[in-house]
Amino acid sequence: MNQEKYEDLWDRPGYLVRRLHQVHIGLFTQACGELDLTAVQFAILSVLCTDAELDQLSISKLVGIDRTSGADVIKRLVNRGLATRERSKQDRRALIVRITDAGRRTVRDVRPLMEDVQDKMVSPLTDEEYEVFMRALRKMVEANNEASRAPMRKRV
């Protein structure tokens, strides 16, 4: 392999992916900062809108974050009244999380802002470039998912 291939930061896929993530977080914060909602909090609420109740570990796996971070984010959502959690009747070790009506309203209100953020981030791309970009991203994530500290689990 060419020793100079990754010499420049702008030639390193990992660096650019991290930088794009920082750009996304910046755009999301600009759009939703006044709502005091992070992209990860919104992702968890979005998952809960689809699945009425899930245990904390399953939520963390669906979002692709480690269980400790997931528990911390869920705790913040519970403290804000956007979700509830209680011990599972089937497995007393598990905490079951449910979205509240306030959480559903938050998702409904934030969704257009999130869509604007996504559109803004990919706006430099043509429709064809967007499709290629998304296929490549999905392929790389799926091929390397298990290398993550918190492998993401897809819905079945």
mmCIF file of C-alpha atoms in Angstrom:
data_model
loop_
_atom_site.group_PDB
_atom_site.id
_atom_site.type_symbol
_atom_site.label_atom_id
_atom_site.label_comp_id
_atom_site.label_asym_id
_atom_site.label_seq_id
_atom_site.Cartn_x
_atom_site.Cartn_y
_atom_site.Cartn_z
ATOM 1 C CA MET A 1 0.000 0.000 0.000
ATOM 2 C CA ASN A 2 1.159 3.503 -0.773
ATOM 3 C CA GLN A 3 2.778 4.962 2.381
ATOM 4 C CA GLU A 4 1.536 8.455 1.475
ATOM 5 C CA LYS A 5 -2.065 7.394 0.902
ATOM 6 C CA TYR A 6 -3.252 8.611 4.317
ATOM 7 C CA GLU A 7 -0.607 11.252 4.939
ATOM 8 C CA ASP A 8 -3.073 14.155 4.792
ATOM 9 C CA LEU A 9 -6.033 14.229 7.208
ATOM 10 C CA TRP A 10 -8.360 14.982 4.295
ATOM 11 C CA ASP A 11 -7.396 11.618 2.763
ATOM 12 C CA ARG A 12 -8.329 9.594 5.860
ATOM 13 C CA PRO A 13 -11.869 8.162 5.769
ATOM 14 C CA GLY A 14 -12.012 7.809 9.564
ATOM 15 C CA TYR A 15 -11.029 11.419 10.100
ATOM 16 C CA LEU A 16 -13.612 12.655 7.596
ATOM 17 C CA VAL A 17 -16.362 10.487 9.128
ATOM 18 C CA ARG A 18 -15.536 11.902 12.573
ATOM 19 C CA ARG A 19 -15.498 15.425 11.170
ATOM 20 C CA LEU A 20 -18.830 14.886 9.402
ATOM 21 C CA HIS A 21 -20.259 13.670 12.701
ATOM 22 C CA GLN A 22 -19.052 16.890 14.349
ATOM 23 C CA VAL A 23 -20.709 18.885 11.562
ATOM 24 C CA HIS A 24 -23.956 16.962 12.085
ATOM 25 C CA ILE A 25 -23.912 17.587 15.836
ATOM 26 C CA GLY A 26 -23.280 21.289 15.197
ATOM 27 C CA LEU A 27 -26.192 21.502 12.761
ATOM 28 C CA PHE A 28 -28.486 19.567 15.122
ATOM 29 C CA THR A 29 -27.519 21.796 18.043
ATOM 30 C CA GLN A 30 -28.183 24.931 15.985
ATOM 31 C CA ALA A 31 -31.617 23.615 15.021
ATOM 32 C CA CYS A 32 -32.638 22.087 18.355
ATOM 33 C CA GLY A 33 -30.394 23.747 20.948
ATOM 34 C CA GLU A 34 -33.196 25.849 22.392
ATOM 35 C CA LEU A 35 -35.163 22.641 23.008
ATOM 36 C CA ASP A 36 -32.301 21.241 25.116
ATOM 37 C CA LEU A 37 -32.385 18.002 23.138
ATOM 38 C CA THR A 38 -29.365 16.119 21.823
ATOM 39 C CA ALA A 39 -29.246 14.003 18.671
ATOM 40 C CA VAL A 40 -28.854 10.845 20.798
ATOM 41 C CA GLN A 41 -31.844 11.781 22.973
ATOM 42 C CA PHE A 42 -33.882 12.316 19.824
ATOM 43 C CA ALA A 43 -32.712 8.956 18.434
ATOM 44 C CA ILE A 44 -33.847 7.175 21.612
ATOM 45 C CA LEU A 45 -37.217 8.933 21.570
ATOM 46 C CA SER A 46 -37.586 8.009 17.886
ATOM 47 C CA VAL A 47 -36.913 4.340 18.684
ATOM 48 C CA LEU A 48 -39.485 4.489 21.500
ATOM 49 C CA CYS A 49 -42.073 5.949 19.124
ATOM 50 C CA THR A 50 -41.745 2.810 17.008
ATOM 51 C CA ASP A 51 -41.561 0.294 19.875
ATOM 52 C CA ALA A 52 -43.964 1.214 22.671
ATOM 53 C CA GLU A 53 -41.739 -0.326 25.327
ATOM 54 C CA LEU A 54 -38.224 -1.689 25.355
ATOM 55 C CA ASP A 55 -35.620 -2.541 27.937
ATOM 56 C CA GLN A 56 -32.689 -0.133 28.298
ATOM 57 C CA LEU A 57 -30.160 -2.549 26.802
ATOM 58 C CA SER A 58 -32.264 -3.107 23.672
ATOM 59 C CA ILE A 59 -32.653 0.639 23.195
ATOM 60 C CA SER A 60 -28.899 1.145 23.504
ATOM 61 C CA LYS A 61 -28.264 -1.587 20.919
ATOM 62 C CA LEU A 62 -30.835 -0.161 18.486
ATOM 63 C CA VAL A 63 -29.276 3.305 18.750
ATOM 64 C CA GLY A 64 -25.698 1.986 18.741
ATOM 65 C CA ILE A 65 -24.470 3.355 22.073
ATOM 66 C CA ASP A 66 -22.967 1.538 25.032
ATOM 67 C CA ARG A 67 -25.283 0.475 27.856
ATOM 68 C CA THR A 68 -23.871 2.998 30.358
ATOM 69 C CA SER A 69 -24.366 5.944 28.001
ATOM 70 C CA GLY A 70 -27.811 4.633 27.096
ATOM 71 C CA ALA A 71 -28.835 4.413 30.751
ATOM 72 C CA ASP A 72 -27.571 7.957 31.357
ATOM 73 C CA VAL A 73 -29.446 9.415 28.377
ATOM 74 C CA ILE A 74 -32.633 7.539 29.333
ATOM 75 C CA LYS A 75 -32.336 8.848 32.902
ATOM 76 C CA ARG A 76 -32.245 12.411 31.515
ATOM 77 C CA LEU A 77 -35.306 11.726 29.351
ATOM 78 C CA VAL A 78 -37.150 10.320 32.376
ATOM 79 C CA ASN A 79 -36.179 13.353 34.487
ATOM 80 C CA ARG A 80 -37.625 15.610 31.784
ATOM 81 C CA GLY A 81 -40.892 13.650 31.645
ATOM 82 C CA LEU A 82 -40.283 12.452 28.072
ATOM 83 C CA ALA A 83 -40.054 8.779 29.054
ATOM 84 C CA THR A 84 -40.774 6.500 32.002
ATOM 85 C CA ARG A 85 -38.944 3.420 33.200
ATOM 86 C CA GLU A 86 -39.793 0.654 35.618
ATOM 87 C CA ARG A 87 -38.592 -2.811 36.515
ATOM 88 C CA SER A 88 -39.706 -5.554 34.157
ATOM 89 C CA LYS A 89 -42.209 -7.979 35.627
ATOM 90 C CA GLN A 90 -40.593 -10.815 33.632
ATOM 91 C CA ASP A 91 -36.961 -9.985 34.443
ATOM 92 C CA ARG A 92 -36.427 -7.889 37.584
ATOM 93 C CA ARG A 93 -32.918 -6.974 36.407
ATOM 94 C CA ALA A 94 -34.255 -5.194 33.323
ATOM 95 C CA LEU A 95 -35.673 -1.672 33.204
ATOM 96 C CA ILE A 96 -38.539 -1.162 30.756
ATOM 97 C CA VAL A 97 -38.694 2.250 29.105
ATOM 98 C CA ARG A 98 -41.816 3.816 27.619
ATOM 99 C CA ILE A 99 -42.262 7.115 25.826
ATOM 100 C CA THR A 100 -44.714 9.580 27.373
ATOM 101 C CA ASP A 101 -47.211 11.786 25.560
ATOM 102 C CA ALA A 102 -44.774 14.676 26.085
ATOM 103 C CA GLY A 103 -42.033 12.548 24.487
ATOM 104 C CA ARG A 104 -44.256 11.818 21.475
ATOM 105 C CA ARG A 105 -45.025 15.536 21.103
ATOM 106 C CA THR A 106 -41.305 16.274 21.258
ATOM 107 C CA VAL A 107 -40.596 13.792 18.458
ATOM 108 C CA ARG A 108 -43.432 15.241 16.390
ATOM 109 C CA ASP A 109 -42.163 18.801 16.933
ATOM 110 C CA VAL A 110 -38.469 18.022 16.391
ATOM 111 C CA ARG A 111 -38.848 15.716 13.377
ATOM 112 C CA PRO A 112 -39.119 18.580 10.822
ATOM 113 C CA LEU A 113 -36.037 20.224 12.372
ATOM 114 C CA MET A 114 -34.128 16.930 12.184
ATOM 115 C CA GLU A 115 -35.175 16.479 8.552
ATOM 116 C CA ASP A 116 -33.921 19.990 7.765
ATOM 117 C CA VAL A 117 -30.591 19.168 9.421
ATOM 118 C CA GLN A 118 -30.235 15.966 7.368
ATOM 119 C CA ASP A 119 -31.141 17.832 4.173
ATOM 120 C CA LYS A 120 -28.672 20.635 4.930
ATOM 121 C CA MET A 121 -25.868 18.184 5.632
ATOM 122 C CA VAL A 122 -26.282 16.355 2.316
ATOM 123 C CA SER A 123 -27.289 19.416 0.276
ATOM 124 C CA PRO A 124 -23.920 19.631 -1.556
ATOM 125 C CA LEU A 125 -24.641 16.207 -3.106
ATOM 126 C CA THR A 126 -26.625 15.525 -6.258
ATOM 127 C CA ASP A 127 -29.413 12.946 -5.982
ATOM 128 C CA GLU A 128 -27.139 10.341 -7.552
ATOM 129 C CA GLU A 129 -24.235 11.213 -5.220
ATOM 130 C CA TYR A 130 -26.609 10.996 -2.250
ATOM 131 C CA GLU A 131 -27.692 7.460 -3.211
ATOM 132 C CA VAL A 132 -24.061 6.344 -3.677
ATOM 133 C CA PHE A 133 -23.046 8.008 -0.391
ATOM 134 C CA MET A 134 -25.848 6.329 1.571
ATOM 135 C CA ARG A 135 -25.140 2.904 0.054
ATOM 136 C CA ALA A 136 -21.441 3.276 0.877
ATOM 137 C CA LEU A 137 -22.145 4.437 4.456
ATOM 138 C CA ARG A 138 -24.532 1.536 5.114
ATOM 139 C CA LYS A 139 -22.071 -0.943 3.615
ATOM 140 C CA MET A 140 -19.180 0.311 5.758
ATOM 141 C CA VAL A 141 -21.279 0.395 8.948
ATOM 142 C CA GLU A 142 -22.679 -3.091 8.385
ATOM 143 C CA ALA A 143 -19.270 -4.564 7.495
ATOM 144 C CA ASN A 144 -17.552 -3.025 10.534
ATOM 145 C CA ASN A 145 -20.394 -2.932 13.066
ATOM 146 C CA GLU A 146 -18.928 -5.568 15.364
ATOM 147 C CA ALA A 147 -15.691 -3.571 15.733
ATOM 148 C CA SER A 148 -17.617 -0.881 17.599
ATOM 149 C CA ARG A 149 -17.633 -0.599 21.389
ATOM 150 C CA ALA A 150 -21.418 -0.700 21.036
ATOM 151 C CA PRO A 151 -22.450 -2.739 17.999
ATOM 152 C CA MET A 152 -25.766 -1.614 16.607
ATOM 153 C CA ARG A 153 -28.563 -4.139 16.331
ATOM 154 C CA LYS A 154 -30.972 -3.724 13.460
ATOM 155 C CA ARG A 155 -34.692 -4.224 13.982
ATOM 156 C CA VAL A 156 -35.866 -7.669 12.989
#
